[in-house]
Amino acid sequence: MTRWPMPPPMLRALELAGEAAAFGEVPVGAVVVKGGEIVGEAHNLTRTTNDPTAHAEIVAIRRAAEALGQDRLEDCALFVTLEPCAMCAGAIAHARLASLTYGASDPKGGGVEHGARVFAQAQCHHQPEVVSGVGESEAAEVLRGFFAGRR
Amino acid sequence: MTRWPMPPPMLRALELAGEAAAFGEVPVGAVVVKGGEIVGEAHNLTRTTNDPTAHAEIVAIRRAAEALGQDRLEDCALFVTLEPCAMCAGAIAHARLASLTYGASDPKGGGVEHGARVFAQAQCHHQPEVVSGVGESEAAEVLRGFFAGRR
């Protein structure tokens, strides 16, 4: 059996998610790529930095925008291990990211295919191309391990 | 005729909105208050800082969380001149802000009473008390003046 190879940015995002748990952070990782190169990456940092907005996607977007010196990431792709929440989906739209690739769906907190469905609203002025399920089982496994360990 | 007095934090948010225009930033201001004292404030900073997430609310929340050394702002109130977008509404929920008071409604970009209606979703785990229309005409006037000047 041949398994579809995981895109390298998602492998890196999964690696970042794994590192997050060591900091007591919910293990989600995100990577922004431009022309095949990583221009911003992060795992969740809300507790470490006392910043309720410091989800992996937000931090990776801020780092990429800072690195590129521009507030629009039109030629960039975001890879994240978990379906973004409404806050992060909104940030992805504001950043004008060309595409969003995520791993596990998040029925309890997601804002892309669940709940707020941010990109489907008329108030959302940019829709990235969305691909889901890439690295799904690996992403979900990291999260399960984290929450099981806290019970 | 007696006009209902504007809460001081909204007066300050309006002042911040007015200052934003001088930086070429969309004139929206936000203030986080705890026990009557301002613990974080900002106007939009997306262009100045090359940060697509730097809406007034996000920056004010980040500053308040940093000042208080905690990622939850449970005893705090947020005042902002414009209805928050989906990103900012999500951030307000993540920050566990007790209340949100805003000025003008934003049918084209809002995510509280329009579109994503973030707080009304089952995926939103905290609902602040929401008051709208406080300083509405003043907030809308600052925005009108800004966009008229750019045409």
GROMACS .gro file of C-alpha atoms in nm:
model
  302
    1MET     CA    1   0.000   0.000   0.000
    2THR     CA    2   0.125   0.345  -0.086
    3ARG     CA    3   0.032   0.617   0.156
    4TRP     CA    4  -0.005   0.971   0.022
    5PRO     CA    5   0.304   1.158   0.139
    6MET     CA    6   0.248   1.429   0.397
    7PRO     CA    7   0.346   1.778   0.277
    8PRO     CA    8   0.667   1.885   0.456
    9PRO     CA    9   0.503   2.197   0.611
   10MET     CA   10   0.240   1.977   0.775
   11LEU     CA   11   0.512   1.749   0.909
   12ARG     CA   12   0.674   2.055   1.063
   13ALA     CA   13   0.340   2.176   1.205
   14LEU     CA   14   0.290   1.834   1.368
   15GLU     CA   15   0.641   1.857   1.513
   16LEU     CA   16   0.560   2.200   1.657
   17ALA     CA   17   0.233   2.065   1.802
   18GLY     CA   18   0.433   1.792   1.976
   19GLU     CA   19   0.667   2.051   2.125
   20ALA     CA   20   0.376   2.261   2.259
   21ALA     CA   21   0.271   1.997   2.509
   22ALA     CA   22   0.603   2.030   2.694
   23PHE     CA   23   0.505   2.391   2.770
   24GLY     CA   24   0.158   2.295   2.890
   25GLU     CA   25   0.016   2.446   2.574
   26VAL     CA   26  -0.265   2.279   2.378
   27PRO     CA   27  -0.068   2.095   2.108
   28VAL     CA   28  -0.150   2.275   1.786
   29GLY     CA   29   0.119   2.378   1.538
   30ALA     CA   30   0.107   2.616   1.240
   31VAL     CA   31   0.344   2.699   0.956
   32VAL     CA   32   0.329   2.974   0.692
   33VAL     CA   33   0.504   2.889   0.367
   34LYS     CA   34   0.602   3.111   0.074
   35GLY     CA   35   0.755   2.960  -0.239
   36GLY     CA   36   0.835   2.639  -0.056
   37GLU     CA   37   1.009   2.814   0.234
   38ILE     CA   38   0.884   2.854   0.589
   39VAL     CA   39   0.845   3.225   0.668
   40GLY     CA   40   0.665   3.189   1.002
   41GLU     CA   41   0.584   2.906   1.240
   42ALA     CA   42   0.456   2.857   1.593
   43HIS     CA   43   0.275   2.635   1.836
   44ASN     CA   44   0.011   2.765   2.077
   45LEU     CA   45   0.160   3.016   2.319
   46THR     CA   46  -0.138   3.146   2.516
   47ARG     CA   47  -0.013   3.032   2.855
   48THR     CA   48   0.357   3.084   2.802
   49THR     CA   49   0.308   3.444   2.689
   50ASN     CA   50  -0.011   3.534   2.881
   51ASP     CA   51  -0.176   3.620   2.551
   52PRO     CA   52  -0.527   3.486   2.486
   53THR     CA   53  -0.483   3.560   2.114
   54ALA     CA   54  -0.162   3.355   2.083
   55HIS     CA   55  -0.304   3.055   1.900
   56ALA     CA   56  -0.053   2.883   1.670
   57GLU     CA   57  -0.208   3.034   1.356
   58ILE     CA   58  -0.210   3.392   1.490
   59VAL     CA   59   0.153   3.374   1.603
   60ALA     CA   60   0.269   3.211   1.278
   61ILE     CA   61   0.084   3.477   1.073
   62ARG     CA   62   0.231   3.760   1.282
   63ARG     CA   63   0.579   3.617   1.247
   64ALA     CA   64   0.544   3.569   0.871
   65ALA     CA   65   0.407   3.922   0.823
   66GLU     CA   66   0.693   4.061   1.030
   67ALA     CA   67   0.953   3.858   0.839
   68LEU     CA   68   0.815   3.969   0.503
   69GLY     CA   69   0.753   4.328   0.612
   70GLN     CA   70   0.393   4.330   0.486
   71ASP     CA   71   0.051   4.287   0.642
   72ARG     CA   72  -0.084   4.081   0.351
   73LEU     CA   73   0.034   3.726   0.287
   74GLU     CA   74  -0.122   3.681  -0.056
   75ASP     CA   75   0.140   3.441  -0.192
   76CYS     CA   76   0.155   3.234   0.123
   77ALA     CA   77   0.001   2.908   0.240
   78LEU     CA   78  -0.090   2.822   0.599
   79PHE     CA   79  -0.064   2.468   0.735
   80VAL     CA   80  -0.213   2.398   1.077
   81THR     CA   81  -0.278   2.073   1.260
   82LEU     CA   82  -0.631   2.159   1.378
   83GLU     CA   83  -0.932   2.330   1.220
   84PRO     CA   84  -0.893   2.701   1.301
   85CYS     CA   85  -1.136   2.866   1.545
   86ALA     CA   86  -1.339   3.176   1.446
   87MET     CA   87  -1.061   3.409   1.566
   88CYS     CA   88  -0.795   3.236   1.359
   89ALA     CA   89  -1.018   3.195   1.053
   90GLY     CA   90  -1.082   3.570   1.068
   91ALA     CA   91  -0.708   3.636   1.091
   92ILE     CA   92  -0.643   3.409   0.791
   93ALA     CA   93  -0.895   3.610   0.589
   94HIS     CA   94  -0.748   3.945   0.700
   95ALA     CA   95  -0.399   3.821   0.607
   96ARG     CA   96  -0.527   3.729   0.260
   97LEU     CA   97  -0.356   3.390   0.278
   98ALA     CA   98  -0.388   3.204  -0.051
   99SER     CA   99  -0.460   2.870   0.110
  100LEU     CA  100  -0.535   2.695   0.437
  101THR     CA  101  -0.451   2.328   0.487
  102TYR     CA  102  -0.552   2.173   0.818
  103GLY     CA  103  -0.539   1.835   0.983
  104ALA     CA  104  -0.809   1.738   1.231
  105SER     CA  105  -1.163   1.879   1.227
  106ASP     CA  106  -1.274   2.049   1.548
  107PRO     CA  107  -1.649   2.014   1.599
  108LYS     CA  108  -1.622   2.167   1.948
  109GLY     CA  109  -1.422   2.477   1.864
  110GLY     CA  110  -1.378   2.509   1.489
  111GLY     CA  111  -1.491   2.808   1.288
  112VAL     CA  112  -1.427   2.691   0.932
  113GLU     CA  113  -1.652   2.389   0.873
  114HIS     CA  114  -1.833   2.436   1.205
  115GLY     CA  115  -2.015   2.711   1.393
  116ALA     CA  116  -1.917   3.056   1.271
  117ARG     CA  117  -1.812   2.920   0.927
  118VAL     CA  118  -1.619   3.242   0.886
  119PHE     CA  119  -1.520   3.203   0.519
  120ALA     CA  120  -1.880   3.135   0.416
  121GLN     CA  121  -2.008   3.470   0.547
  122ALA     CA  122  -2.071   3.774   0.328
  123GLN     CA  123  -1.877   3.975   0.591
  124CYS     CA  124  -1.560   3.780   0.506
  125HIS     CA  125  -1.374   3.963   0.231
  126HIS     CA  126  -1.124   3.693   0.137
  127GLN     CA  127  -1.168   3.317   0.103
  128PRO     CA  128  -0.853   3.104   0.100
  129GLU     CA  129  -0.849   2.772  -0.079
  130VAL     CA  130  -0.923   2.520   0.200
  131VAL     CA  131  -0.796   2.162   0.222
  132SER     CA  132  -0.878   1.956   0.530
  133GLY     CA  133  -0.780   1.617   0.665
  134VAL     CA  134  -0.407   1.638   0.584
  135GLY     CA  135  -0.231   1.475   0.877
  136GLU     CA  136  -0.567   1.434   1.046
  137SER     CA  137  -0.497   1.120   1.249
  138GLU     CA  138  -0.151   1.236   1.358
  139ALA     CA  139  -0.287   1.577   1.469
  140ALA     CA  140  -0.577   1.421   1.658
  141GLU     CA  141  -0.344   1.171   1.828
  142VAL     CA  142  -0.121   1.449   1.967
  143LEU     CA  143  -0.428   1.627   2.106
  144ARG     CA  144  -0.575   1.307   2.255
  145GLY     CA  145  -0.249   1.228   2.429
  146PHE     CA  146  -0.231   1.577   2.575
  147PHE     CA  147  -0.582   1.586   2.715
  148ALA     CA  148  -0.564   1.225   2.841
  149GLY     CA  149  -0.248   1.316   3.033
  150ARG     CA  150  -0.426   1.605   3.206
  151ARG     CA  151  -0.719   1.405   3.339
  152MET     CA  152  -3.294   6.773   2.673
  153THR     CA  153  -3.058   6.553   2.871
  154ARG     CA  154  -2.834   6.327   2.671
  155TRP     CA  155  -2.721   6.002   2.829
  156PRO     CA  156  -2.359   6.057   2.927
  157MET     CA  157  -2.100   5.857   2.735
  158PRO     CA  158  -1.897   5.617   2.953
  159PRO     CA  159  -1.542   5.754   2.991
  160PRO     CA  160  -1.382   5.441   2.837
  161MET     CA  161  -1.588   5.492   2.519
  162LEU     CA  162  -1.484   5.857   2.508
  163ARG     CA  163  -1.124   5.736   2.522
  164ALA     CA  164  -1.187   5.474   2.252
  165LEU     CA  165  -1.330   5.745   2.028
  166GLU     CA  166  -1.025   5.960   2.094
  167LEU     CA  167  -0.799   5.668   1.996
  168ALA     CA  168  -1.004   5.614   1.680
  169GLY     CA  169  -0.948   5.978   1.587
  170GLU     CA  170  -0.573   5.937   1.635
  171ALA     CA  171  -0.562   5.627   1.410
  172ALA     CA  172  -0.652   5.821   1.097
  173ALA     CA  173  -0.331   6.024   1.124
  174PHE     CA  174  -0.140   5.695   1.077
  175GLY     CA  175  -0.350   5.592   0.777
  176GLU     CA  176  -0.514   5.329   0.995
  177VAL     CA  177  -0.888   5.261   0.979
  178PRO     CA  178  -1.015   5.471   1.273
  179VAL     CA  179  -1.128   5.220   1.533
  180GLY     CA  180  -1.031   5.248   1.898
  181ALA     CA  181  -1.056   4.998   2.184
  182VAL     CA  182  -1.009   5.017   2.560
  183VAL     CA  183  -0.995   4.741   2.824
  184VAL     CA  184  -1.105   4.849   3.171
  185LYS     CA  185  -1.069   4.676   3.506
  186GLY     CA  186  -1.225   4.826   3.819
  187GLY     CA  187  -1.267   5.161   3.646
  188GLU     CA  188  -0.905   5.178   3.530
  189ILE     CA  189  -0.774   5.141   3.178
  190VAL     CA  190  -0.540   4.839   3.160
  191GLY     CA  191  -0.499   4.827   2.783
  192GLU     CA  192  -0.589   5.048   2.488
  193ALA     CA  193  -0.512   5.078   2.118
  194HIS     CA  194  -0.627   5.192   1.780
  195ASN     CA  195  -0.590   4.982   1.466
  196LEU     CA  196  -0.224   4.916   1.390
  197THR     CA  197  -0.233   4.676   1.095
  198ARG     CA  198  -0.044   4.904   0.856
  199THR     CA  199   0.190   5.069   1.105
  200THR     CA  200   0.310   4.735   1.240
  201ASN     CA  201   0.264   4.512   0.930
  202ASP     CA  202   0.040   4.287   1.135
  203PRO     CA  203  -0.290   4.173   0.982
  204THR     CA  204  -0.414   4.072   1.328
  205ALA     CA  205  -0.351   4.416   1.482
  206HIS     CA  206  -0.710   4.535   1.503
  207ALA     CA  207  -0.773   4.773   1.792
  208GLU     CA  208  -0.946   4.504   2.002
  209ILE     CA  209  -0.668   4.245   1.957
  210VAL     CA  210  -0.394   4.493   2.049
  211ALA     CA  211  -0.588   4.629   2.349
  212ILE     CA  212  -0.654   4.273   2.472
  213ARG     CA  213  -0.289   4.174   2.429
  214ARG     CA  214  -0.173   4.485   2.614
  215ALA     CA  215  -0.421   4.430   2.898
  216ALA     CA  216  -0.323   4.063   2.934
  217GLU     CA  217   0.044   4.159   2.937
  218ALA     CA  218  -0.015   4.436   3.193
  219LEU     CA  219  -0.211   4.205   3.422
  220GLY     CA  220   0.018   3.905   3.366
  221GLN     CA  221  -0.270   3.670   3.283
  222ASP     CA  222  -0.428   3.533   2.968
  223ARG     CA  223  -0.784   3.563   3.101
  224LEU     CA  224  -0.952   3.899   3.148
  225GLU     CA  225  -1.253   3.779   3.343
  226ASP     CA  226  -1.302   4.096   3.548
  227CYS     CA  227  -1.247   4.327   3.254
  228ALA     CA  228  -1.473   4.516   3.016
  229LEU     CA  229  -1.392   4.599   2.655
  230PHE     CA  230  -1.512   4.919   2.488
  231VAL     CA  231  -1.465   4.952   2.111
  232THR     CA  232  -1.601   5.206   1.865
  233LEU     CA  233  -1.708   4.953   1.598
  234GLU     CA  234  -1.878   4.613   1.604
  235PRO     CA  235  -1.594   4.356   1.627
  236CYS     CA  236  -1.521   4.130   1.328
  237ALA     CA  237  -1.518   3.749   1.363
  238MET     CA  238  -1.147   3.749   1.452
  239CYS     CA  239  -1.191   4.003   1.730
  240ALA     CA  240  -1.514   3.849   1.861
  241GLY     CA  241  -1.327   3.518   1.886
  242ALA     CA  242  -1.043   3.688   2.074
  243ILE     CA  243  -1.293   3.849   2.315
  244ALA     CA  244  -1.437   3.504   2.390
  245HIS     CA  245  -1.092   3.346   2.436
  246ALA     CA  246  -0.997   3.631   2.673
  247ARG     CA  247  -1.310   3.564   2.878
  248LEU     CA  248  -1.393   3.934   2.888
  249ALA     CA  249  -1.695   4.001   3.111
  250SER     CA  250  -1.850   4.252   2.876
  251LEU     CA  251  -1.826   4.408   2.532
  252THR     CA  252  -1.963   4.757   2.465
  253TYR     CA  253  -1.944   4.883   2.110
  254GLY     CA  254  -2.046   5.189   1.913
  255ALA     CA  255  -2.141   5.154   1.548
  256SER     CA  256  -2.281   4.836   1.395
  257ASP     CA  257  -2.083   4.697   1.100
  258PRO     CA  258  -2.311   4.515   0.856
  259LYS     CA  259  -2.023   4.477   0.608
  260GLY     CA  260  -1.761   4.331   0.840
  261GLY     CA  261  -1.911   4.264   1.183
  262GLY     CA  262  -1.912   3.921   1.346
  263VAL     CA  263  -2.126   3.984   1.654
  264GLU     CA  264  -2.473   4.080   1.528
  265HIS     CA  265  -2.385   3.999   1.166
  266GLY     CA  266  -2.238   3.712   0.965
  267ALA     CA  267  -2.039   3.474   1.183
  268ARG     CA  268  -2.233   3.578   1.499
  269VAL     CA  269  -1.947   3.429   1.694
  270PHE     CA  270  -2.099   3.447   2.043
  271ALA     CA  271  -2.417   3.272   1.929
  272GLN     CA  272  -2.232   2.958   1.816
  273ALA     CA  273  -2.209   2.639   2.022
  274GLN     CA  274  -1.833   2.644   1.944
  275CYS     CA  275  -1.796   2.968   2.143
  276HIS     CA  276  -1.717   2.879   2.503
  277HIS     CA  277  -1.768   3.221   2.663
  278GLN     CA  278  -2.032   3.485   2.596
  279PRO     CA  279  -1.962   3.836   2.723
  280GLU     CA  280  -2.247   4.067   2.811
  281VAL     CA  281  -2.293   4.275   2.495
  282VAL     CA  282  -2.413   4.637   2.475
  283SER     CA  283  -2.424   4.810   2.137
  284GLY     CA  284  -2.492   5.161   2.011
  285VAL     CA  285  -2.288   5.346   2.277
  286GLY     CA  286  -2.120   5.633   2.095
  287GLU     CA  287  -2.266   5.501   1.770
  288SER     CA  288  -2.300   5.829   1.580
  289GLU     CA  289  -1.960   5.958   1.691
  290ALA     CA  290  -1.787   5.631   1.592
  291ALA     CA  291  -1.959   5.621   1.254
  292GLU     CA  292  -1.871   5.986   1.188
  293VAL     CA  293  -1.498   5.923   1.240
  294LEU     CA  294  -1.513   5.630   0.997
  295ARG     CA  295  -1.714   5.826   0.738
  296GLY     CA  296  -1.466   6.112   0.750
  297PHE     CA  297  -1.173   5.873   0.703
  298PHE     CA  298  -1.314   5.689   0.403
  299ALA     CA  299  -1.447   6.010   0.242
  300GLY     CA  300  -1.096   6.156   0.264
  301ARG     CA  301  -0.947   5.856   0.082
  302ARG     CA  302  -1.177   5.871  -0.219
   0.00000   0.00000   0.00000
